[in-house]
Tab-separated table of C-alpha atoms in Angstrom:
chain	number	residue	atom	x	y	z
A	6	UNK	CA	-195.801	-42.507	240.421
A	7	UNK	CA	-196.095	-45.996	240.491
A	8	UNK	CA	-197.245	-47.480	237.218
A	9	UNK	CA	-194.897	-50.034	236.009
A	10	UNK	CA	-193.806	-50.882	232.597
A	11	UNK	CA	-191.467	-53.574	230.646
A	12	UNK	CA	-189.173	-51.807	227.873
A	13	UNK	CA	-188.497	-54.933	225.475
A	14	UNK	CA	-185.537	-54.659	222.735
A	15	UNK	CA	-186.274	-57.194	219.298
A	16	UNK	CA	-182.542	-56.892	217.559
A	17	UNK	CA	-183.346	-57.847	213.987
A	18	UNK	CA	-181.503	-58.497	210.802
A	19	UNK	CA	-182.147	-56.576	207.814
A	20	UNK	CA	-183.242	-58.361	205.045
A	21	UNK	CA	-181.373	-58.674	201.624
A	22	UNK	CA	-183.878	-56.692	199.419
A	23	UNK	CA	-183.328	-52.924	199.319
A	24	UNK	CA	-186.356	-51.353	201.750
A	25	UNK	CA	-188.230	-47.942	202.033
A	26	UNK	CA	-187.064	-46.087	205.261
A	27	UNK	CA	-190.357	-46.545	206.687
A	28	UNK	CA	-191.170	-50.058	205.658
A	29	UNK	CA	-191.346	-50.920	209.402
A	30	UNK	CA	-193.988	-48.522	209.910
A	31	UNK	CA	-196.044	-51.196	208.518
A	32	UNK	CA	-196.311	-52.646	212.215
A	33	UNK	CA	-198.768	-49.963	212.552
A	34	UNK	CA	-201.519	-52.016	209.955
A	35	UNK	CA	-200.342	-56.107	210.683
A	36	UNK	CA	-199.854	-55.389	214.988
A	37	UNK	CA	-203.860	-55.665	215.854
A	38	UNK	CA	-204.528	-58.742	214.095
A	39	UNK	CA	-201.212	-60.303	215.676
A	40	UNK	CA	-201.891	-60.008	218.594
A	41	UNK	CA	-205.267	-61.097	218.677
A	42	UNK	CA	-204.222	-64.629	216.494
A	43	UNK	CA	-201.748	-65.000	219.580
A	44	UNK	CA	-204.793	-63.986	221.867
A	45	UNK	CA	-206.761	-66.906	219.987
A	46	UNK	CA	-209.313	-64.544	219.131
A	47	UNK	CA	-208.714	-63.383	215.494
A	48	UNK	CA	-211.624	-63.244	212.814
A	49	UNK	CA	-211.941	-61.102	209.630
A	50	UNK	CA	-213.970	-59.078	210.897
A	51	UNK	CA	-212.687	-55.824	213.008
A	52	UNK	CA	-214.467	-57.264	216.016
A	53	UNK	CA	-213.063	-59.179	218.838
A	54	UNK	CA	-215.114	-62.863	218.768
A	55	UNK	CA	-214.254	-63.724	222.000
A	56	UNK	CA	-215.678	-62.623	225.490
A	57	UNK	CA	-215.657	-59.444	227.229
A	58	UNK	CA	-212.535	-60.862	229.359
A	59	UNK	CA	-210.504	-61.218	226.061
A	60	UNK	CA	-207.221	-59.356	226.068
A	61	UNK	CA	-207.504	-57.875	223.072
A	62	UNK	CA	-210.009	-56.147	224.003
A	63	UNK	CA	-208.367	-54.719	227.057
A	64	UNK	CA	-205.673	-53.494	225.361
A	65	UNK	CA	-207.273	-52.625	222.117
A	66	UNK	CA	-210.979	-51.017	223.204
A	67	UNK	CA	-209.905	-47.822	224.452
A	68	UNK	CA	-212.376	-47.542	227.036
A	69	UNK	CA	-213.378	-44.273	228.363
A	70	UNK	CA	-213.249	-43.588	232.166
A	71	UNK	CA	-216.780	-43.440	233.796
A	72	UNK	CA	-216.231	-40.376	235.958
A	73	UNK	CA	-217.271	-37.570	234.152
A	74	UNK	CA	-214.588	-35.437	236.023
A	75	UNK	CA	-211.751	-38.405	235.406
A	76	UNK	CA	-213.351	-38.018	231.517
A	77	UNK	CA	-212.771	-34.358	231.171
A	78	UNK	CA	-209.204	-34.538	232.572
A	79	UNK	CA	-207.988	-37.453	230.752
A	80	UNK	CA	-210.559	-37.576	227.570
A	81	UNK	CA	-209.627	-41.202	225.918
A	82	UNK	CA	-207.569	-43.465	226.662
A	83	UNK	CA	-204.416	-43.964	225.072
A	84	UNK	CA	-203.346	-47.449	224.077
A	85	UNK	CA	-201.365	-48.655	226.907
A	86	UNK	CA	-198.120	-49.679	224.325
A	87	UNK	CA	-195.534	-47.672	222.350
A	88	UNK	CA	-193.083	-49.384	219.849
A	89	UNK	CA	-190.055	-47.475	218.515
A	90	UNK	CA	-189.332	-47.808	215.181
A	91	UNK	CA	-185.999	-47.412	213.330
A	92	UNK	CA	-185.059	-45.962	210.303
A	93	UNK	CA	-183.801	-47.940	207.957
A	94	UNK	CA	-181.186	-45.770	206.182
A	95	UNK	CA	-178.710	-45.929	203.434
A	96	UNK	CA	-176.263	-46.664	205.543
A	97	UNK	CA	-177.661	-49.976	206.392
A	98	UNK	CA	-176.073	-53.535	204.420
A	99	UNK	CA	-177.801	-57.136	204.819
A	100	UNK	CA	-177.465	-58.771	207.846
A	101	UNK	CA	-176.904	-55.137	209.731
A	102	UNK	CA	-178.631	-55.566	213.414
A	103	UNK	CA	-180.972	-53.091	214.153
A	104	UNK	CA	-183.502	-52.412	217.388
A	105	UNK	CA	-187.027	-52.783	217.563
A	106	UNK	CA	-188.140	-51.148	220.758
A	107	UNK	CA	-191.608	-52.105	222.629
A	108	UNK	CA	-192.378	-50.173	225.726
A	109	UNK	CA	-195.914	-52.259	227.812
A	110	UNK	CA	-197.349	-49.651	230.419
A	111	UNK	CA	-199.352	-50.328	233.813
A	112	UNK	CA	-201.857	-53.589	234.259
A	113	UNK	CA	-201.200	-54.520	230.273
A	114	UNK	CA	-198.115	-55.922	231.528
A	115	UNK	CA	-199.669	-58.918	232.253
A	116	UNK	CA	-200.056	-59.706	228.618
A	117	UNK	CA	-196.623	-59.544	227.860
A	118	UNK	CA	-196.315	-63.266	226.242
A	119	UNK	CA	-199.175	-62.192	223.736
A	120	UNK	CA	-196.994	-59.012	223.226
A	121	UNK	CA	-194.220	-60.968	222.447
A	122	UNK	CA	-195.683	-63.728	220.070
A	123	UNK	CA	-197.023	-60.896	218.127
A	124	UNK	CA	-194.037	-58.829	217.130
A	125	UNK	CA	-192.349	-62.536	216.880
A	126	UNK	CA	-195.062	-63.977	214.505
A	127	UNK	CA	-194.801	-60.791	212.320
A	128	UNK	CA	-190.985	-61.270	211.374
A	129	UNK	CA	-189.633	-64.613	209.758
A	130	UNK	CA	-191.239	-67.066	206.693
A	131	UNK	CA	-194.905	-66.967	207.632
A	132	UNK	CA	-195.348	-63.203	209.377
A	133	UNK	CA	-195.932	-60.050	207.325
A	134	UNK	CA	-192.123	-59.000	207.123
A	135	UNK	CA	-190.980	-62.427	206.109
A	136	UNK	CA	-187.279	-62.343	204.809
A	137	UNK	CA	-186.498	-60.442	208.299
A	138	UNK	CA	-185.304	-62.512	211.220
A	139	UNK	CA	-185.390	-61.989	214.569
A	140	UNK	CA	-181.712	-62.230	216.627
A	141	UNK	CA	-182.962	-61.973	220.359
A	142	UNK	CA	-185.534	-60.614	222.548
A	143	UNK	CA	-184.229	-58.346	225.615
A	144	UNK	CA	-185.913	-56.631	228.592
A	145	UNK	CA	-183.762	-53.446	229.631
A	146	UNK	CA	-183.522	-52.658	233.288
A	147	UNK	CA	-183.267	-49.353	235.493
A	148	UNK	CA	-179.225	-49.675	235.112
A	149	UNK	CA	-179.525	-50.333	231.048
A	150	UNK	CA	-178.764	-53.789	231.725
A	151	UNK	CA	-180.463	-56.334	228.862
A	152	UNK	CA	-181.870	-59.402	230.322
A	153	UNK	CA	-182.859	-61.850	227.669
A	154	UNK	CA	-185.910	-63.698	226.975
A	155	UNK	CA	-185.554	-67.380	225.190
A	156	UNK	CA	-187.365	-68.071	222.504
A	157	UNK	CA	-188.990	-71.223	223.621
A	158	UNK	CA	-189.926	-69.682	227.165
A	159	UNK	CA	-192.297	-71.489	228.956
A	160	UNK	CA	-195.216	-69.018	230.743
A	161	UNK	CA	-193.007	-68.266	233.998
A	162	UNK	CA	-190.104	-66.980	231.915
A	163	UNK	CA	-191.590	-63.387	232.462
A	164	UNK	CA	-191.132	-63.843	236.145
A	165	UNK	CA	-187.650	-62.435	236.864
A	166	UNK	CA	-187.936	-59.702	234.125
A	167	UNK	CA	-187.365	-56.189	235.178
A	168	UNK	CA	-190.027	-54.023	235.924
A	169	UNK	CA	-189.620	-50.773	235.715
A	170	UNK	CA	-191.682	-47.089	237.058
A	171	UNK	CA	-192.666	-44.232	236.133
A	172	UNK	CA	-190.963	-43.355	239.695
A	173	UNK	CA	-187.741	-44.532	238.401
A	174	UNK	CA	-187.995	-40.911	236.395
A	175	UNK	CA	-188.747	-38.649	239.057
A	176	UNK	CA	-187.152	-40.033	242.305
A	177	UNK	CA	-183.986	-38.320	240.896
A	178	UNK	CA	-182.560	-35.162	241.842
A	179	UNK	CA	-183.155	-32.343	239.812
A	180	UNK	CA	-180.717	-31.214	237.151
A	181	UNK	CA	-180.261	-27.595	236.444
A	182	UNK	CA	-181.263	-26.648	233.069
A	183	UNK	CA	-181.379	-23.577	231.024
A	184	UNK	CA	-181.126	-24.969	227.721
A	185	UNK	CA	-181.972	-28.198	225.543
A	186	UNK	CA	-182.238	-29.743	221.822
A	187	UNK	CA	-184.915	-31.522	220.845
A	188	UNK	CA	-184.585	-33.825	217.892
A	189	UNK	CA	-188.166	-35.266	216.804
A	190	UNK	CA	-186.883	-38.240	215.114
A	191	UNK	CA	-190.465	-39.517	213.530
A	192	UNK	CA	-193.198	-37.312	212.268
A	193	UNK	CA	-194.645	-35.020	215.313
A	194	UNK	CA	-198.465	-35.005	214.740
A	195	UNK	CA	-200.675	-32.788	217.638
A	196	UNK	CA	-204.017	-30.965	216.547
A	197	UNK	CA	-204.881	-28.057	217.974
A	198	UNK	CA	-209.223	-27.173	217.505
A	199	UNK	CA	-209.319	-29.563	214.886
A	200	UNK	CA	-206.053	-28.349	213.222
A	201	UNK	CA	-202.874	-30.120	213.048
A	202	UNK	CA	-200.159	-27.771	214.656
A	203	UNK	CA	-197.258	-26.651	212.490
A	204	UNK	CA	-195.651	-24.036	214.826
A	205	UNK	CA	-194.097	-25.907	217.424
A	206	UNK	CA	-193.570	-24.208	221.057
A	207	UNK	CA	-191.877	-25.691	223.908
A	208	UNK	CA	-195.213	-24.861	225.953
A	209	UNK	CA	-197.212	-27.565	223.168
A	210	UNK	CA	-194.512	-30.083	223.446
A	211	UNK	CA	-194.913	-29.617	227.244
A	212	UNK	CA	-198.726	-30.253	227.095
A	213	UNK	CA	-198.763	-33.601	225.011
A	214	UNK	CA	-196.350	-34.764	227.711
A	215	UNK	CA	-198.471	-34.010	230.359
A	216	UNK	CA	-201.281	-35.202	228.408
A	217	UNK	CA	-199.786	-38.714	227.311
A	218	UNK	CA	-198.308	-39.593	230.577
A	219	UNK	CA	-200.677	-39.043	232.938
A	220	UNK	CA	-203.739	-40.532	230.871
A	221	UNK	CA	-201.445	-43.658	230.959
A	222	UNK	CA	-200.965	-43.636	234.841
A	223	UNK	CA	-204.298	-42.796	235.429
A	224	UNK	CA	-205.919	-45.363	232.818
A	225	UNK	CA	-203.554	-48.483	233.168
A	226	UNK	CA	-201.754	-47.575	236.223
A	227	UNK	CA	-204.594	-46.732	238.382
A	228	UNK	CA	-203.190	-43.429	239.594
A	229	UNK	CA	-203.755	-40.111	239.596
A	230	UNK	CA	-200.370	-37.886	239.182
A	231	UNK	CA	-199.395	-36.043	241.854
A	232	UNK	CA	-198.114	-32.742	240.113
A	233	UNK	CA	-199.547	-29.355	240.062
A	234	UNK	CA	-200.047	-29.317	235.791
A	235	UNK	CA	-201.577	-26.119	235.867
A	236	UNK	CA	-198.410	-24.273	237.413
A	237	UNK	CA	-196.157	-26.334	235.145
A	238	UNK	CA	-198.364	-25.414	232.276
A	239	UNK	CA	-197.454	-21.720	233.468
A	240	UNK	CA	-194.157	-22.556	233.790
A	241	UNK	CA	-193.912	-24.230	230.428
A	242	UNK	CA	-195.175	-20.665	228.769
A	243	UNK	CA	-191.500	-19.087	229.832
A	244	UNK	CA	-189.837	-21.431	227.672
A	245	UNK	CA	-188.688	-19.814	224.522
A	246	UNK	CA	-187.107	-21.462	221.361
A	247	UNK	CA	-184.224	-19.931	220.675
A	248	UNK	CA	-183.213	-21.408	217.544
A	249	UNK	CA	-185.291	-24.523	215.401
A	250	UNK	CA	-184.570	-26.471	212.199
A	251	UNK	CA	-188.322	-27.728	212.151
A	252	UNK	CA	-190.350	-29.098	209.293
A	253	UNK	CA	-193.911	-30.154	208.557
A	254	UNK	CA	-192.812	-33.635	206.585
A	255	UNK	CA	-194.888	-35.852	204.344
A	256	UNK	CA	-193.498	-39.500	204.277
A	257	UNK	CA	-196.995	-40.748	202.551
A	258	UNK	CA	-200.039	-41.582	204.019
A	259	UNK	CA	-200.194	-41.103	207.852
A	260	UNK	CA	-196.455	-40.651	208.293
A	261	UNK	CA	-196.658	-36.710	208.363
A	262	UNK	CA	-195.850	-34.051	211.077
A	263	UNK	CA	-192.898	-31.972	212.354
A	264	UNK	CA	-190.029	-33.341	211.885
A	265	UNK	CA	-186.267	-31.371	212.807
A	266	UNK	CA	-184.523	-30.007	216.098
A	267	UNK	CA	-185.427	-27.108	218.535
A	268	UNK	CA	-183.755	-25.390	221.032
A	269	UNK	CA	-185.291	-24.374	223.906
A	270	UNK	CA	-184.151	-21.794	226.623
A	271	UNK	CA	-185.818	-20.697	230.221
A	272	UNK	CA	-186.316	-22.905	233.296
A	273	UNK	CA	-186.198	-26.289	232.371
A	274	UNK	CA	-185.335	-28.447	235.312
A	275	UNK	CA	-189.461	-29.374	236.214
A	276	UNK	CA	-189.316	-30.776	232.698
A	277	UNK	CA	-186.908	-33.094	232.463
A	278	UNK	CA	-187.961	-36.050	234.075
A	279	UNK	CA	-191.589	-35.771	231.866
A	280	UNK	CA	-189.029	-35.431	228.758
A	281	UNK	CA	-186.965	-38.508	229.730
A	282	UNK	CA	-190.060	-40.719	229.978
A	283	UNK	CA	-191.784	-39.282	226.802
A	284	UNK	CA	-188.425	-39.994	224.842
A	285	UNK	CA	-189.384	-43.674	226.114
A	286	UNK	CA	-193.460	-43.517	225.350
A	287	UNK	CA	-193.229	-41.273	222.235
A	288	UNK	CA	-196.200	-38.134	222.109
A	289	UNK	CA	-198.691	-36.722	219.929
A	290	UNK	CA	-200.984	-38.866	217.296
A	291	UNK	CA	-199.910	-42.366	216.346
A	292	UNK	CA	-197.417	-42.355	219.808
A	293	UNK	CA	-198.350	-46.125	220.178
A	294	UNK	CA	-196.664	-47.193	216.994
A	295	UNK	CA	-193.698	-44.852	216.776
A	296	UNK	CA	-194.649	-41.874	215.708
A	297	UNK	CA	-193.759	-38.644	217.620
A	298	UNK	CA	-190.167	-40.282	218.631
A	299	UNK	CA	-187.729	-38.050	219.959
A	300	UNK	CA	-184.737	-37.305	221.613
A	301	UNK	CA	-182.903	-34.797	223.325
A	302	UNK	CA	-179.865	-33.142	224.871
A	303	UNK	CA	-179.331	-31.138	227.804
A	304	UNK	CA	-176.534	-28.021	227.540
């Protein structure tokens, strides 16, 4: 359980014009081609016009693993980021702060400057959400402690940055659990046979954990989990929802899913650790640029 990441925090003033909820979702469209102009390999095109070394193309191809067995257990490759998005909601006046979370996962870690000149080039005069300004940039540590990153860093600045583990989630002692809330705070999207799933049981929610977090050890962390997923797939079956709020929500375009709270009831302990780290990565469809966000609460 060793694959590293770097959770990054952008604060970020709200601009003065009034905004859709989701206008931030945006990131999802402008991210690719930032990254790739701070990569210094952007074109028109869709392709990458650099060499096969390029790191756009490392974090960006998706390639599939070349075992056939490695293949059927972890199918493709997820992309080895997740952003969380906020909400921008009524509440909100000019010059509120809010978060912009960025979570970089295994060997992609070593393109954390291009990570950060991305975001960075898409907020102020000249990026794609231009009346928005950026406040600080923050790496958050095991203890929750932020350590900032300057804005004119030079290249060793990521040195000293806390690095944390997929470990750091499961070298704790277990918690008894009977019950929990869940609280998907972005569209939920997971297909089922070609179907997008509507009914939501603890036992699916279970399964894209599984299935997100160890295709992202095993793809950009370069290990293979050591947990028996069959028995917790078992396990995961005895989990009942005892009461749920949930909703199949439309924002427009891609921004559909489940959307709500569940509770859930049985033996939940095994599962908390995968639900603490997949309130960090996000699950289901679009997990890399915030959808599937949740959180939850332990009774």
């Amino acid at each position: 359980m060793k694959t590293p990441f770097v959770q990054l925090r952008f604060s970020l003033e709200t601009p003065s014009e009034k905004l859709n909820p989701y206008a931030l979702f945006a990131i999802r469209q402008q991210f690719h081609a930032a990254f790739r102009r701070a990569a210094g390999c952007f074109h028109t095109t869709l392709t990458c016009t650099a060499d096969i070394d390029c790191p756009c193309r490392y974090i960006f191809d998706q390639k599939l693993a070349t075992d056939p067995a490695a293949l059927r257990r972890y199918q493709k490759p997820p992309l080895p980021f997740a952003f969380k998005i906020p909400l921008l909601t009524e509440e909100l006046s000019i010059g509120d702060e809010v978060v912009l979370t960025l979570v970089i996962v295994g060997e992609a870690i070593r393109h954390l400057d291009l990570f950060v000149d991305g975001v960075l080039s898409l907020f102020g005069p000249s990026g794609s959400f231009k009346n928005w300004q950026v406040i600080s940039v923050e790496a958050v540590s095991v203890d929750k402690t932020l350590v900032a990153i300057p804005p004119n860093r030079g290249g060793g600045e990521f040195d000293s940055l806390p690095i944390l583990s997929f470990d750091d989630f499961f070298s704790e002692a277990s918690v008894s659990c009977s019950r929990l809330t869940v609280s998907f705070l972005t569209p939920l999207r997971l297909v089922h046979k070609g179907s997008p799933v509507r009914n939501l049981s603890f036992s699916t929610v279970a399964g894209a954990l599984f299935r997100r977090i160890s295709s992202l050890a095993y793809y950009y962390g370069r290990e293979e989990l050591p947990h028996d997923f069959k028995w917790l797939a078992r396990q995961s079956q005895q989990v009942v929802c005892s009461r749920s709020d949930l909703n199949w929500v439309n924002h427009g375009g891609s921004l559909q899913g489940i959307e709500g709270r569940a509770e859930f009831s049985g033996a939940l302990a095994e599962f908390i650790p995968f639900l603490h780290l997949g309130s960090i990565l996000n699950i289901g469809k679009g997990a890399a640029y915030g959808m599937g966000s949740y959180s939850f609460s332990v009774d």
